[in-house]
Amino acid sequence: MSRELNEVVVVDAVRTAFGRAGEKGIFWNTRAEDLCVPLVKALIERNPALKPEMIEDSIWGVTNQVKEQGGTIGRMIPILAEWGWEIPGCSIDRMCASGLTAVGFAVSHIASGMADCLIAGGVEHMGHLPMGFMRDPHPRAEELLGGPSAFNMGMTAENIHDRHPELTKEMADAYAKACQDKTHQAISDGKMKNMIVPIEVTLADGTQMLADSDQQPRPGTSMDGLAGLKTPFRDPDGRVTAGNASGLNDGACVVLLMNRMKAEALNLKPKMRWVASAVAGVDPTVMGIAPVPASEKALEKAGLTMDDMDIIEINEAFAVQALYFLDRFGIKADDPRVNRWGGAIAYGHPLAASGPRLVAFLCGLFQENPQARYGLTTMCVGRGQGYSVIWENCN
Ligand SMILES: CC(C)(COP(=O)(O)OP(=O)(O)OC[C@H]1O[C@@H](n2cnc3c(N)ncnc32)[C@H](O)[C@@H]1OP(=O)(O)O)[C@@H](O)C(=O)NCCC(=O)NCCS
C-alpha cells in the first residue's frame, strides 16, 4: 500500500525557564511533572482553538525514567493537567535526544495519518535524578562501547580534542564566550519572553518566586575567567571546563504539532513544516561528532545542502563538539546562522528538554526572519548518536 504523507507543522512551542540542578536551583522543590503541566496548559491558553480532547497522544522524552520521571510521565502529564483519562501518553529515551525523538515520533505519526494533533516534549530534572542515576550497565557495555570514557560525556569531549588537536581550548573558550554574549543579548532583547511559561516555585530556603528566567547564563564571561577554570574531566592537560561545557540543569519544553490541514481548519498559524529527519550512530567515545553524519543523512533525504540552511540550531553539549560540526561543514564559528540567540553552554542542557528547546528557538528565529527558508535542529547523544531535523519556515 502506498500513501501520500500528510504535511506536518509545528504550531507552538513553550518551555520552562532552565534552572541549575541542585539545592541552589530554582526548581529544587518542584517535581519534574510540575514543570510539564503548566506548559501543556499554556498551549491551550495560547491557542484557544485547541481543546485538550483534540490531542491524540502526549509523547515525552525523558532520559532518566525512574522515581518522579518514571511510571510513564508522558501519560501522567495530561492526567495531572486534569484533562481526563482519554488522552494517552508515553515516555521515550534516547538520552539527550529523547525530546527530539519525541518530536520525531510525533512527526511520523502525523505524516502517516495515525494522528492529526499531538504534543511532544522533553523534561529532565537533573537535580532530583542525576545523570546515570540507578543505571546498571551490562558487564560487556564498557568493552563494547570502546572503553570507560564512553560513560562520561566530558571525557568524550576531551577525546574529540585529542583526535582533533586543531580544535584548541582557546577556540572552545572563545566559542563559549561568544555563546554567553549572544545569550545575554537575546535575553536582554526579550527573545525568551514569549517562549518561557513562568512557574511559581519555592526555593530551598522557603522563599517563593516566579521562575520566569533562565538561571544558568553567565553574562560578562571573559576569556581570562574561562582560561582559569579547572578541567574536571582530565587533570592535568584537560581542555573541557565548566565554562565551555553545558551545565547540569532542570527544565522542560513542549511542542504542539499538527497535520497542516487540521491547523488551518482551526485557524492556527503553522510556524514551520517538517522536511526531513535522520539519526546516526558513531563511536561512543567521541559521541559529540554525531551531528555531522546525522545532518548529512537528513540533508540527503531532503535533497538539500548545508548552504541551504538559513538557521542552524545545534545543541552545545560541549564547545568542542559544536566546533567539530562547524569545521566539518566549513562553517565559521561566528557564522550568524548558528545559534543566534546563544545555546546550551549558556542556557543549560536539561537533557531531554534540549531537543524541543532547539525547535522552540527555531520557531522564534523563523518568525523574526521570514526571509529564512530552511533551518536545522541537531544534537549529539550519549552512547554515540546524533539526531538532526530539517524544517521549513511557514512565515
Ligand atoms: C562541567 C561540570 C562538571 C561543572 O560542574 P560544576 O562544577 O557543578 O559547575 P559550576 O557551575 O559550579 O562551575 C564550576 C566553577 O566554574 C565557574 N564557571 C562556570 N562557568 C563560568 C564562566 N562562564 N566564567 C567564569 N567562571 C565560570 C563557576 O563559577 C564555578 O566556580 P567556583 O568553583 O569558584 O564556584 C558540569 O557542568 C558537567 O558535568 N557538564 C556536562 C554535562 C553533561 O555531560 N551533559 C550531557 C552532555 S552529552
Short mmCIF file of C-alpha atoms and ligand atoms in Angstrom, two decimals:
data_model
loop_
_atom_site.label_atom_id
_atom_site.label_comp_id
_atom_site.label_asym_id
_atom_site.label_seq_id
_atom_site.Cartn_x
_atom_site.Cartn_y
_atom_site.Cartn_z
CA MET A 1 0.00 0.00 0.00
CA SER A 2 1.44 3.38 -0.87
CA ARG A 3 0.09 6.58 0.59
CA GLU A 4 0.97 10.25 0.43
CA LEU A 5 2.45 11.72 3.59
CA ASN A 6 0.49 14.35 5.45
CA GLU A 7 2.23 17.68 5.87
CA VAL A 8 3.39 18.12 9.48
CA VAL A 9 3.64 21.56 11.06
CA VAL A 10 4.73 23.00 14.38
CA VAL A 11 2.03 25.28 15.73
CA ASP A 12 3.60 26.34 19.02
CA ALA A 13 6.43 25.55 21.44
CA VAL A 14 6.90 26.69 25.03
CA ARG A 15 9.35 25.89 27.78
CA THR A 16 10.07 26.49 31.41
CA ALA A 17 12.97 28.63 32.44
CA PHE A 18 16.02 26.38 32.80
CA GLY A 19 17.26 26.10 36.38
CA ARG A 20 20.56 24.93 37.82
CA ALA A 21 20.41 21.39 39.18
CA GLY A 22 20.84 21.08 42.94
CA GLU A 23 19.77 22.84 46.09
CA LYS A 24 20.57 26.28 44.70
CA GLY A 25 18.41 25.60 41.68
CA ILE A 26 15.08 27.37 41.19
CA PHE A 27 13.31 24.00 40.76
CA TRP A 28 14.83 22.18 43.74
CA ASN A 29 11.38 21.92 45.36
CA THR A 30 9.47 21.40 42.10
CA ARG A 31 8.80 17.93 40.68
CA ALA A 32 9.50 17.04 37.05
CA GLU A 33 5.79 16.56 36.28
CA ASP A 34 5.06 20.02 37.68
CA LEU A 35 7.47 21.51 35.16
CA CYS A 36 5.46 19.93 32.33
CA VAL A 37 1.84 20.50 33.37
CA PRO A 38 1.97 24.35 33.21
CA LEU A 39 3.45 24.03 29.72
CA VAL A 40 0.66 21.91 28.29
CA LYS A 41 -1.94 24.17 29.93
CA ALA A 42 -0.18 27.18 28.37
CA LEU A 43 -0.56 25.60 24.92
CA ILE A 44 -4.33 25.60 25.40
CA GLU A 45 -4.35 29.20 26.67
CA ARG A 46 -2.14 30.45 23.84
CA ASN A 47 -4.13 28.60 21.16
CA PRO A 48 -7.80 28.95 22.16
CA ALA A 49 -8.97 26.91 19.15
CA LEU A 50 -7.09 23.92 20.59
CA LYS A 51 -9.08 21.79 23.03
CA PRO A 52 -7.42 19.12 25.19
CA GLU A 53 -9.64 16.42 23.67
CA MET A 54 -8.09 17.13 20.23
CA ILE A 55 -4.67 15.95 21.48
CA GLU A 56 -4.30 12.35 20.35
CA ASP A 57 -1.13 11.49 22.28
CA SER A 58 1.26 13.06 24.77
CA ILE A 59 4.76 11.91 23.76
CA TRP A 60 7.54 12.89 26.16
CA GLY A 61 11.26 12.37 26.05
CA VAL A 62 12.87 11.73 29.42
CA THR A 63 16.29 10.24 29.93
CA ASN A 64 16.13 9.02 33.47
CA GLN A 65 12.83 7.15 33.76
CA VAL A 66 12.86 6.46 37.49
CA LYS A 67 11.19 7.99 40.57
CA GLU A 68 9.19 11.12 39.61
CA GLN A 69 10.26 10.73 35.97
CA GLY A 70 9.25 7.05 35.83
CA GLY A 71 5.81 5.48 35.54
CA THR A 72 5.27 6.84 32.02
CA ILE A 73 5.39 10.55 32.76
CA GLY A 74 4.01 11.22 29.25
CA ARG A 75 0.72 9.62 30.31
CA MET A 76 0.68 11.35 33.70
CA ILE A 77 1.06 14.87 32.28
CA PRO A 78 -2.44 15.15 30.68
CA ILE A 79 -3.93 13.44 33.73
CA LEU A 80 -2.22 15.92 36.08
CA ALA A 81 -3.46 18.71 33.79
CA GLU A 82 -6.93 17.33 34.66
CA TRP A 83 -7.79 16.65 31.06
CA GLY A 84 -9.36 13.29 31.92
CA TRP A 85 -8.34 9.75 31.06
CA GLU A 86 -8.91 9.89 27.31
CA ILE A 87 -5.56 11.39 26.28
CA PRO A 88 -2.91 8.67 26.04
CA GLY A 89 0.78 9.26 26.66
CA CYS A 90 4.18 7.61 26.58
CA SER A 91 7.83 8.22 27.50
CA ILE A 92 10.84 7.85 25.22
CA ASP A 93 14.56 7.56 25.98
CA ARG A 94 17.28 8.41 23.50
CA MET A 95 19.37 10.13 26.18
CA CYS A 96 19.99 13.80 25.23
CA ALA A 97 17.84 13.46 22.10
CA SER A 98 14.89 11.91 23.96
CA GLY A 99 12.81 15.04 23.45
CA LEU A 100 13.85 15.50 19.83
CA THR A 101 12.95 11.85 19.28
CA ALA A 102 9.53 12.53 20.84
CA VAL A 103 9.10 15.33 18.30
CA GLY A 104 10.31 12.94 15.57
CA PHE A 105 7.81 10.24 16.57
CA ALA A 106 5.04 12.84 16.59
CA VAL A 107 6.11 13.89 13.09
CA SER A 108 5.94 10.34 11.79
CA HIS A 109 2.56 9.67 13.47
CA ILE A 110 1.07 12.77 11.81
CA ALA A 111 2.80 12.22 8.46
CA SER A 112 1.46 8.66 8.31
CA GLY A 113 -2.07 9.65 9.23
CA MET A 114 -2.01 7.96 12.63
CA ALA A 115 -2.79 11.30 14.34
CA ASP A 116 -3.59 14.91 13.42
CA CYS A 117 -2.72 16.71 16.67
CA LEU A 118 -0.02 15.75 19.16
CA ILE A 119 2.07 17.22 21.91
CA ALA A 120 5.72 16.15 22.08
CA GLY A 121 8.09 17.36 24.74
CA GLY A 122 11.06 16.66 26.90
CA VAL A 123 11.77 17.03 30.59
CA GLU A 124 14.76 16.42 32.81
CA HIS A 125 15.17 17.23 36.47
CA MET A 126 18.90 16.58 36.79
CA GLY A 127 18.85 17.88 40.36
CA HIS A 128 16.48 15.12 41.50
CA LEU A 129 17.66 12.45 39.04
CA PRO A 130 21.38 12.98 38.31
CA MET A 131 22.93 11.64 35.11
CA GLY A 132 23.35 7.86 35.31
CA PHE A 133 21.22 7.57 38.47
CA MET A 134 20.21 3.93 39.16
CA ARG A 135 21.75 2.75 35.89
CA ASP A 136 23.15 -0.77 35.73
CA PRO A 137 25.19 -1.18 32.52
CA HIS A 138 25.68 -4.65 31.08
CA PRO A 139 29.04 -6.16 32.15
CA ARG A 140 30.16 -6.08 28.50
CA ALA A 141 28.97 -2.50 27.87
CA GLU A 142 32.30 -0.80 28.63
CA GLU A 143 34.25 -3.13 26.31
CA LEU A 144 31.70 -2.82 23.50
CA LEU A 145 31.26 0.93 23.79
CA GLY A 146 35.00 1.47 23.37
CA GLY A 147 36.19 2.00 26.95
CA PRO A 148 35.29 3.79 30.19
CA SER A 149 35.30 7.28 28.65
CA ALA A 150 32.13 6.36 26.72
CA PHE A 151 30.22 6.65 30.01
CA ASN A 152 31.41 10.13 30.85
CA MET A 153 30.31 12.81 28.41
CA GLY A 154 33.02 15.26 29.49
CA MET A 155 35.64 12.63 28.69
CA THR A 156 34.12 12.08 25.25
CA ALA A 157 34.64 15.80 24.65
CA GLU A 158 38.28 15.52 25.79
CA ASN A 159 38.61 12.64 23.29
CA ILE A 160 37.46 14.94 20.45
CA HIS A 161 40.13 17.45 21.46
CA ASP A 162 42.69 14.58 21.36
CA ARG A 163 41.65 13.43 17.91
CA HIS A 164 41.38 16.95 16.54
CA PRO A 165 44.17 19.00 18.12
CA GLU A 166 43.36 21.77 15.63
CA LEU A 167 40.27 22.41 17.81
CA THR A 168 42.10 24.07 20.70
CA LYS A 169 40.99 25.01 24.21
CA GLU A 170 41.29 28.68 23.24
CA MET A 171 38.84 28.09 20.39
CA ALA A 172 36.47 26.28 22.76
CA ASP A 173 36.68 29.15 25.27
CA ALA A 174 36.16 31.77 22.55
CA TYR A 175 33.13 29.82 21.33
CA ALA A 176 31.78 29.65 24.91
CA LYS A 177 32.29 33.38 25.47
CA ALA A 178 30.50 34.19 22.20
CA CYS A 179 27.66 31.88 23.28
CA GLN A 180 27.31 33.74 26.60
CA ASP A 181 27.39 37.10 24.77
CA LYS A 182 24.71 36.04 22.25
CA THR A 183 22.57 34.62 25.06
CA HIS A 184 22.83 37.82 27.09
CA GLN A 185 21.87 39.85 24.04
CA ALA A 186 18.88 37.61 23.25
CA ILE A 187 17.62 37.72 26.83
CA SER A 188 18.11 41.49 27.06
CA ASP A 189 16.20 41.89 23.79
CA GLY A 190 13.29 39.92 25.27
CA LYS A 191 13.56 36.96 22.88
CA MET A 192 12.81 34.43 25.64
CA LYS A 193 9.67 36.19 26.95
CA ASN A 194 7.14 34.65 24.58
CA MET A 195 8.69 31.18 24.98
CA ILE A 196 9.02 30.82 28.76
CA VAL A 197 5.98 29.89 30.85
CA PRO A 198 6.52 31.30 34.37
CA ILE A 199 6.07 28.83 37.23
CA GLU A 200 5.52 29.63 40.93
CA VAL A 201 8.28 27.92 42.92
CA THR A 202 9.50 27.64 46.48
CA LEU A 203 13.27 27.79 46.81
CA ALA A 204 15.28 25.61 49.20
CA ASP A 205 15.25 28.41 51.82
CA GLY A 206 11.46 28.69 51.62
CA THR A 207 11.39 31.88 49.52
CA GLN A 208 8.57 31.91 46.95
CA MET A 209 9.26 33.29 43.50
CA LEU A 210 8.12 33.22 39.90
CA ALA A 211 10.62 31.21 37.85
CA ASP A 212 10.44 33.16 34.61
CA SER A 213 14.07 33.46 33.51
CA ASP A 214 16.98 31.11 32.95
CA GLN A 215 19.32 30.64 35.89
CA GLN A 216 22.42 29.33 34.12
CA PRO A 217 23.62 32.15 31.81
CA ARG A 218 26.76 33.98 32.96
CA PRO A 219 26.78 37.40 31.33
CA GLY A 220 30.15 39.08 31.45
CA THR A 221 32.05 35.84 30.86
CA SER A 222 35.63 36.73 29.92
CA MET A 223 38.40 34.82 28.18
CA ASP A 224 40.57 35.28 31.28
CA GLY A 225 37.85 33.90 33.54
CA LEU A 226 37.40 30.88 31.26
CA ALA A 227 41.14 30.27 30.99
CA GLY A 228 41.44 29.90 34.77
CA LEU A 229 38.78 27.21 35.24
CA LYS A 230 39.53 23.64 36.36
CA THR A 231 39.36 20.78 33.86
CA PRO A 232 37.23 18.29 35.84
CA PHE A 233 37.28 15.51 33.26
CA ARG A 234 41.07 15.34 32.89
CA ASP A 235 43.75 16.86 35.03
CA PRO A 236 46.38 17.87 34.07
CA ASP A 237 46.15 18.71 30.37
CA GLY A 238 42.36 18.80 30.11
CA ARG A 239 40.58 21.32 27.91
CA VAL A 240 36.94 20.87 28.90
CA THR A 241 35.75 23.12 31.75
CA ALA A 242 32.52 24.24 33.39
CA GLY A 243 32.82 27.30 31.14
CA ASN A 244 32.99 25.57 27.75
CA ALA A 245 30.57 22.73 28.59
CA SER A 246 26.80 22.73 29.05
CA GLY A 247 25.73 22.52 32.68
CA LEU A 248 23.57 20.29 34.87
CA ASN A 249 20.02 21.64 34.71
CA ASP A 250 16.31 21.22 35.38
CA GLY A 251 13.75 22.13 32.74
CA ALA A 252 11.03 21.12 30.30
CA CYS A 253 9.85 22.12 26.83
CA VAL A 254 6.84 21.04 24.75
CA VAL A 255 5.93 21.34 21.07
CA LEU A 256 2.43 21.32 19.54
CA LEU A 257 2.45 19.51 16.17
CA MET A 258 -0.43 19.12 13.74
CA ASN A 259 -1.40 17.95 10.32
CA ARG A 260 -1.28 21.22 8.36
CA MET A 261 -4.88 20.79 7.23
CA LYS A 262 -6.02 20.38 10.84
CA ALA A 263 -4.11 23.53 11.91
CA GLU A 264 -5.60 25.53 9.06
CA ALA A 265 -9.11 24.23 9.79
CA LEU A 266 -8.65 25.53 13.35
CA ASN A 267 -7.23 28.83 12.07
CA LEU A 268 -3.96 28.13 13.88
CA LYS A 269 -0.97 29.54 12.04
CA PRO A 270 1.75 26.97 11.35
CA LYS A 271 5.21 28.22 12.34
CA MET A 272 7.28 25.68 10.44
CA ARG A 273 6.85 22.47 8.50
CA TRP A 274 8.84 19.29 8.83
CA VAL A 275 11.11 18.47 5.88
CA ALA A 276 13.37 15.54 6.83
CA SER A 277 14.98 13.82 9.82
CA ALA A 278 17.81 11.37 10.39
CA VAL A 279 19.58 9.66 13.22
CA ALA A 280 23.13 8.32 13.06
CA GLY A 281 25.41 6.18 15.20
CA VAL A 282 29.14 6.80 15.81
CA ASP A 283 31.99 5.68 18.08
CA PRO A 284 30.54 6.30 21.58
CA THR A 285 33.90 7.58 22.90
CA VAL A 286 33.52 10.64 20.62
CA MET A 287 29.73 10.85 20.71
CA GLY A 288 29.82 14.62 20.13
CA ILE A 289 30.77 14.23 16.47
CA ALA A 290 27.47 12.52 15.60
CA PRO A 291 25.52 15.62 14.48
CA VAL A 292 27.74 15.55 11.37
CA PRO A 293 26.60 12.19 9.93
CA ALA A 294 23.05 12.74 11.19
CA SER A 295 22.86 16.10 9.40
CA GLU A 296 24.47 14.68 6.25
CA LYS A 297 21.80 11.98 6.16
CA ALA A 298 18.95 14.43 6.81
CA LEU A 299 20.24 16.82 4.13
CA GLU A 300 20.48 13.97 1.64
CA LYS A 301 16.92 12.86 2.38
CA ALA A 302 15.76 16.47 1.92
CA GLY A 303 17.76 16.93 -1.30
CA LEU A 304 19.38 19.99 0.27
CA THR A 305 22.88 21.07 1.30
CA MET A 306 24.18 22.86 4.37
CA ASP A 307 24.33 26.04 2.27
CA ASP A 308 20.53 25.88 2.07
CA MET A 309 20.24 26.09 5.87
CA ASP A 310 19.48 29.69 6.80
CA ILE A 311 19.31 28.98 10.53
CA ILE A 312 21.24 26.29 12.41
CA GLU A 313 20.37 25.32 15.97
CA ILE A 314 22.96 22.92 17.38
CA ASN A 315 22.83 21.76 20.97
CA GLU A 316 26.15 22.68 22.52
CA ALA A 317 26.79 19.78 24.85
CA PHE A 318 30.41 20.93 24.68
CA ALA A 319 32.06 23.73 22.71
CA VAL A 320 34.48 21.30 21.06
CA GLN A 321 31.73 19.16 19.54
CA ALA A 322 29.93 22.21 18.17
CA LEU A 323 33.27 23.40 16.74
CA TYR A 324 33.81 19.97 15.17
CA PHE A 325 30.40 20.17 13.49
CA LEU A 326 31.05 23.68 12.14
CA ASP A 327 34.54 22.76 10.97
CA ARG A 328 33.34 19.68 9.09
CA PHE A 329 30.71 21.70 7.24
CA GLY A 330 33.11 24.58 6.56
CA ILE A 331 31.07 26.99 8.68
CA LYS A 332 32.85 29.71 10.67
CA ALA A 333 32.39 29.64 14.45
CA ASP A 334 30.87 33.13 14.31
CA ASP A 335 28.55 32.45 11.37
CA PRO A 336 25.35 34.41 12.17
CA ARG A 337 23.22 31.44 11.06
CA VAL A 338 24.41 29.41 14.05
CA ASN A 339 22.76 29.62 17.49
CA ARG A 340 21.95 33.29 17.02
CA TRP A 341 20.25 33.50 20.43
CA GLY A 342 23.03 31.55 22.13
CA GLY A 343 23.00 27.90 23.13
CA ALA A 344 23.22 25.23 25.78
CA ILE A 345 26.60 26.36 27.13
CA ALA A 346 24.78 29.42 28.46
CA TYR A 347 21.13 28.34 28.86
CA GLY A 348 21.99 24.87 30.17
CA HIS A 349 21.15 21.41 28.95
CA PRO A 350 18.37 19.65 30.86
CA LEU A 351 18.97 16.58 28.67
CA ALA A 352 15.59 15.55 27.18
CA ALA A 353 14.26 19.13 27.24
CA SER A 354 17.03 20.39 24.95
CA GLY A 355 15.80 18.97 21.62
CA PRO A 356 12.36 20.61 21.94
CA ARG A 357 14.18 23.78 23.08
CA LEU A 358 16.04 23.82 19.76
CA VAL A 359 12.66 23.51 17.99
CA ALA A 360 11.26 26.40 20.09
CA PHE A 361 14.28 28.56 19.26
CA LEU A 362 13.99 27.78 15.54
CA CYS A 363 10.28 28.71 15.62
CA GLY A 364 11.16 32.08 17.16
CA LEU A 365 14.04 32.70 14.78
CA PHE A 366 11.93 31.79 11.73
CA GLN A 367 9.25 34.18 12.92
CA GLU A 368 11.63 37.13 13.13
CA ASN A 369 13.38 36.13 9.87
CA PRO A 370 10.58 35.47 7.37
CA GLN A 371 13.14 35.53 4.55
CA ALA A 372 14.87 32.45 6.05
CA ARG A 373 13.61 29.33 4.33
CA TYR A 374 15.24 26.24 5.88
CA GLY A 375 16.50 25.53 9.37
CA LEU A 376 18.31 22.65 11.06
CA THR A 377 17.98 21.36 14.61
CA THR A 378 20.73 18.91 15.57
CA MET A 379 22.22 17.33 18.65
CA CYS A 380 24.64 14.68 19.88
CA VAL A 381 23.64 11.84 22.16
CA GLY A 382 25.42 9.73 24.78
CA ARG A 383 26.36 6.19 23.66
CA GLY A 384 27.29 7.68 20.28
CA GLN A 385 24.29 9.02 18.36
CA GLY A 386 23.24 12.15 16.53
CA TYR A 387 19.74 13.38 15.66
CA SER A 388 19.03 16.04 13.02
CA VAL A 389 15.77 17.51 11.76
CA ILE A 390 15.30 19.95 8.85
CA TRP A 391 12.36 22.35 8.93
CA GLU A 392 10.91 24.92 6.51
CA ASN A 393 9.72 28.35 7.58
CA CYS A 394 5.96 28.93 7.24
CA ASN A 395 6.12 32.67 7.99
C1 LIG B 1 31.44 20.68 33.80
C2 LIG B 1 30.70 20.33 35.08
C3 LIG B 1 31.34 19.11 35.75
C4 LIG B 1 30.81 21.54 36.01
O1 LIG B 1 30.03 21.31 37.13
P1 LIG B 1 30.12 22.27 38.38
O2 LIG B 1 31.49 22.23 38.96
O3 LIG B 1 28.97 21.94 39.27
O4 LIG B 1 29.87 23.69 37.68
P2 LIG B 1 29.77 25.12 38.30
O5 LIG B 1 28.66 25.83 37.63
O6 LIG B 1 29.76 25.05 39.80
O7 LIG B 1 31.11 25.79 37.80
C5 LIG B 1 32.37 25.42 38.34
C6 LIG B 1 33.18 26.69 38.54
O8 LIG B 1 33.37 27.29 37.26
C7 LIG B 1 32.93 28.64 37.31
N1 LIG B 1 32.37 28.98 35.99
C8 LIG B 1 31.47 28.29 35.27
N2 LIG B 1 31.22 28.93 34.13
C9 LIG B 1 31.97 30.04 34.13
C10 LIG B 1 32.14 31.10 33.20
N3 LIG B 1 31.47 31.15 32.06
N4 LIG B 1 33.03 32.09 33.52
C11 LIG B 1 33.72 32.05 34.68
N5 LIG B 1 33.59 31.06 35.60
C12 LIG B 1 32.73 30.09 35.31
C13 LIG B 1 31.89 28.66 38.41
O9 LIG B 1 31.73 29.95 38.93
C14 LIG B 1 32.48 27.71 39.42
O10 LIG B 1 33.45 28.40 40.16
P3 LIG B 1 33.71 28.04 41.72
O11 LIG B 1 34.15 26.61 41.74
O12 LIG B 1 34.77 29.00 42.09
O13 LIG B 1 32.40 28.25 42.37
C15 LIG B 1 29.21 20.03 34.81
O14 LIG B 1 28.55 21.21 34.40
C16 LIG B 1 29.03 18.96 33.76
O15 LIG B 1 29.17 17.78 34.06
N6 LIG B 1 28.69 19.36 32.50
C17 LIG B 1 28.49 18.42 31.43
C18 LIG B 1 27.07 17.88 31.50
C19 LIG B 1 26.90 16.74 30.52
O16 LIG B 1 27.72 15.86 30.38
N7 LIG B 1 25.74 16.74 29.84
C20 LIG B 1 25.46 15.79 28.84
C21 LIG B 1 26.11 16.20 27.58
S1 LIG B 1 26.06 14.95 26.37
#
